C-alpha cells in the first residue's frame, strides 16, 4: 500500500518540530527530500575528502542565489 505525503504530513510535521525544532512554516517550505536529509544520519555517506575552494565557492554561490 502506497501512502501519499499528504496522508503522513501531520506525523512528519510533528517529527520535524520535535527533533529539528522546525516551526510549521519551515516544515511546509521544505521539500520531502530536504526533510529526509535533515533527519538522516550525518555520518552516513561521509567521506574524509576535503572540499576544494572551488566546491565551496560553488555551494556559496548556489545558496546565495537560491
Short mmCIF file of N, CA and C in Angstrom, two decimals:
data_model
loop_
_atom_site.label_atom_id
_atom_site.label_comp_id
_atom_site.label_asym_id
_atom_site.label_seq_id
_atom_site.Cartn_x
_atom_site.Cartn_y
_atom_site.Cartn_z
N UNK A 1 0.84 -1.18 0.00
CA UNK A 1 0.00 0.00 0.00
C UNK A 1 0.88 1.24 0.00
N UNK A 2 0.61 2.15 -0.89
CA UNK A 2 1.37 3.38 -1.01
C UNK A 2 0.60 4.53 -0.37
N UNK A 3 1.27 5.26 0.49
CA UNK A 3 0.64 6.43 1.11
C UNK A 3 1.20 7.68 0.46
N UNK A 4 0.36 8.63 0.27
CA UNK A 4 0.79 9.92 -0.26
C UNK A 4 1.36 10.75 0.88
N UNK A 5 2.25 11.68 0.53
CA UNK A 5 2.85 12.53 1.55
C UNK A 5 1.80 13.25 2.36
N UNK A 6 0.75 13.70 1.70
CA UNK A 6 -0.32 14.43 2.41
C UNK A 6 -0.95 13.58 3.51
N UNK A 7 -1.00 12.27 3.30
CA UNK A 7 -1.58 11.38 4.30
C UNK A 7 -0.71 11.30 5.57
N UNK A 8 0.60 11.48 5.41
CA UNK A 8 1.51 11.34 6.55
C UNK A 8 2.10 12.68 7.00
N UNK A 9 1.74 13.78 6.33
CA UNK A 9 2.30 15.09 6.65
C UNK A 9 2.15 15.49 8.11
N UNK A 10 0.99 15.28 8.73
CA UNK A 10 0.90 15.67 10.15
C UNK A 10 1.92 14.96 11.04
N UNK A 11 2.14 13.69 10.77
CA UNK A 11 3.12 12.94 11.56
C UNK A 11 4.53 13.48 11.32
N UNK A 12 4.87 13.75 10.03
CA UNK A 12 6.20 14.28 9.70
C UNK A 12 6.38 15.69 10.25
N UNK A 13 5.32 16.49 10.26
CA UNK A 13 5.41 17.83 10.83
C UNK A 13 5.72 17.74 12.33
N UNK A 14 5.11 16.78 12.99
CA UNK A 14 5.38 16.56 14.41
C UNK A 14 6.83 16.14 14.64
N UNK A 15 7.31 15.22 13.83
CA UNK A 15 8.70 14.76 13.94
C UNK A 15 9.66 15.94 13.71
N UNK A 16 9.39 16.73 12.67
CA UNK A 16 10.25 17.88 12.36
C UNK A 16 10.24 18.89 13.50
N UNK A 17 9.10 19.09 14.11
CA UNK A 17 9.01 20.03 15.23
C UNK A 17 9.77 19.52 16.45
N UNK A 18 9.58 18.25 16.77
CA UNK A 18 10.19 17.70 17.98
C UNK A 18 11.69 17.49 17.84
N UNK A 19 12.12 16.98 16.70
CA UNK A 19 13.53 16.63 16.54
C UNK A 19 14.36 17.79 16.00
N UNK A 20 13.81 18.50 15.01
CA UNK A 20 14.57 19.56 14.35
C UNK A 20 14.25 20.95 14.88
N UNK A 21 13.16 21.07 15.63
CA UNK A 21 12.76 22.37 16.13
C UNK A 21 12.13 23.25 15.05
N UNK A 22 11.67 22.61 13.97
CA UNK A 22 11.05 23.36 12.87
C UNK A 22 9.67 23.85 13.26
N UNK A 23 9.37 25.08 12.88
CA UNK A 23 8.02 25.61 13.02
C UNK A 23 7.25 25.22 11.76
N UNK A 24 5.92 25.32 11.77
CA UNK A 24 5.13 24.90 10.61
C UNK A 24 5.60 25.50 9.28
N UNK A 25 5.94 26.79 9.27
CA UNK A 25 6.39 27.41 8.03
C UNK A 25 7.67 26.76 7.49
N UNK A 26 8.57 26.41 8.40
CA UNK A 26 9.81 25.76 7.98
C UNK A 26 9.53 24.38 7.42
N UNK A 27 8.61 23.66 8.04
CA UNK A 27 8.24 22.34 7.53
C UNK A 27 7.63 22.43 6.15
N UNK A 28 6.66 23.32 5.98
CA UNK A 28 5.96 23.40 4.70
C UNK A 28 6.81 24.03 3.60
N UNK A 29 7.86 24.75 3.97
CA UNK A 29 8.76 25.32 2.98
C UNK A 29 9.79 24.31 2.48
N UNK A 30 9.99 23.25 3.23
CA UNK A 30 10.97 22.24 2.86
C UNK A 30 10.36 21.22 1.90
N UNK A 31 11.22 20.65 1.07
CA UNK A 31 10.78 19.56 0.20
C UNK A 31 10.87 18.25 0.99
N UNK A 32 10.19 17.21 0.56
CA UNK A 32 10.35 15.91 1.22
C UNK A 32 11.81 15.45 1.25
N UNK A 33 12.56 15.72 0.18
CA UNK A 33 13.99 15.35 0.16
C UNK A 33 14.77 16.12 1.22
N UNK A 34 14.47 17.41 1.40
CA UNK A 34 15.15 18.20 2.42
C UNK A 34 14.83 17.69 3.82
N UNK A 35 13.59 17.29 4.04
CA UNK A 35 13.21 16.72 5.33
C UNK A 35 13.96 15.43 5.57
N UNK A 36 14.02 14.57 4.56
CA UNK A 36 14.74 13.30 4.70
C UNK A 36 16.21 13.54 5.00
N UNK A 37 16.81 14.49 4.32
CA UNK A 37 18.22 14.81 4.55
C UNK A 37 18.43 15.35 5.96
N UNK A 38 17.55 16.23 6.41
CA UNK A 38 17.67 16.81 7.75
C UNK A 38 17.55 15.74 8.83
N UNK A 39 16.78 14.70 8.56
CA UNK A 39 16.57 13.63 9.55
C UNK A 39 17.55 12.47 9.41
N UNK A 40 18.40 12.52 8.37
CA UNK A 40 19.32 11.40 8.13
C UNK A 40 20.52 11.48 9.06
N UNK A 41 21.20 10.37 9.17
CA UNK A 41 22.42 10.28 9.98
C UNK A 41 23.51 11.11 9.31
N UNK A 42 24.07 12.11 10.02
CA UNK A 42 25.07 12.96 9.40
C UNK A 42 26.33 12.20 8.96
N UNK A 43 26.62 11.08 9.61
CA UNK A 43 27.82 10.31 9.25
C UNK A 43 27.59 9.44 8.02
N UNK A 44 26.35 9.24 7.65
CA UNK A 44 26.04 8.38 6.51
C UNK A 44 26.53 9.04 5.22
N UNK A 45 27.32 8.34 4.47
CA UNK A 45 27.83 8.87 3.22
C UNK A 45 28.95 9.87 3.39
N UNK A 46 29.44 10.03 4.61
CA UNK A 46 30.52 10.97 4.88
C UNK A 46 31.83 10.42 4.35
N UNK A 47 32.61 11.28 3.73
CA UNK A 47 33.94 10.89 3.28
C UNK A 47 34.97 11.80 3.94
N UNK A 48 36.18 11.35 3.97
CA UNK A 48 37.25 12.14 4.55
C UNK A 48 37.82 13.16 3.57
N UNK A 49 37.32 13.14 2.33
CA UNK A 49 37.83 14.06 1.33
C UNK A 49 37.41 15.49 1.67
N UNK A 50 38.37 16.37 1.66
CA UNK A 50 38.09 17.78 1.93
C UNK A 50 37.51 18.43 0.68
N UNK A 51 36.68 19.42 0.89
CA UNK A 51 36.12 20.18 -0.23
C UNK A 51 37.18 21.14 -0.75
N UNK A 52 37.21 21.31 -2.05
CA UNK A 52 38.13 22.27 -2.64
C UNK A 52 37.55 23.68 -2.49
N UNK A 53 38.39 24.67 -2.68
CA UNK A 53 37.91 26.06 -2.64
C UNK A 53 36.84 26.28 -3.70
N UNK A 54 37.03 25.67 -4.86
CA UNK A 54 36.06 25.81 -5.96
C UNK A 54 34.71 25.21 -5.56
N UNK A 55 34.71 24.04 -4.92
CA UNK A 55 33.46 23.42 -4.49
C UNK A 55 32.76 24.29 -3.44
N UNK A 56 33.52 24.85 -2.52
CA UNK A 56 32.94 25.72 -1.50
C UNK A 56 32.36 26.97 -2.16
N UNK A 57 33.09 27.55 -3.10
CA UNK A 57 32.60 28.74 -3.80
C UNK A 57 31.31 28.44 -4.56
N UNK A 58 31.24 27.26 -5.19
CA UNK A 58 30.03 26.87 -5.93
C UNK A 58 28.85 26.72 -4.98
N UNK A 59 29.07 26.11 -3.82
CA UNK A 59 27.98 25.96 -2.84
C UNK A 59 27.52 27.32 -2.34
N UNK A 60 28.47 28.21 -2.06
CA UNK A 60 28.11 29.54 -1.58
C UNK A 60 27.33 30.29 -2.64
N UNK A 61 27.75 30.20 -3.89
CA UNK A 61 27.05 30.87 -4.98
C UNK A 61 25.62 30.31 -5.12
N UNK A 62 25.49 29.00 -5.07
CA UNK A 62 24.19 28.37 -5.20
C UNK A 62 23.27 28.80 -4.05
N UNK A 63 23.79 28.82 -2.84
CA UNK A 63 22.97 29.13 -1.68
C UNK A 63 22.58 30.60 -1.59
N UNK A 64 23.39 31.49 -2.12
CA UNK A 64 23.04 32.91 -2.06
C UNK A 64 22.10 33.33 -3.18
N UNK A 65 21.98 32.49 -4.21
CA UNK A 65 21.10 32.82 -5.33
C UNK A 65 19.91 31.86 -5.43
N UNK A 66 19.74 30.99 -4.45
CA UNK A 66 18.68 30.01 -4.49
C UNK A 66 17.46 30.53 -3.90
#
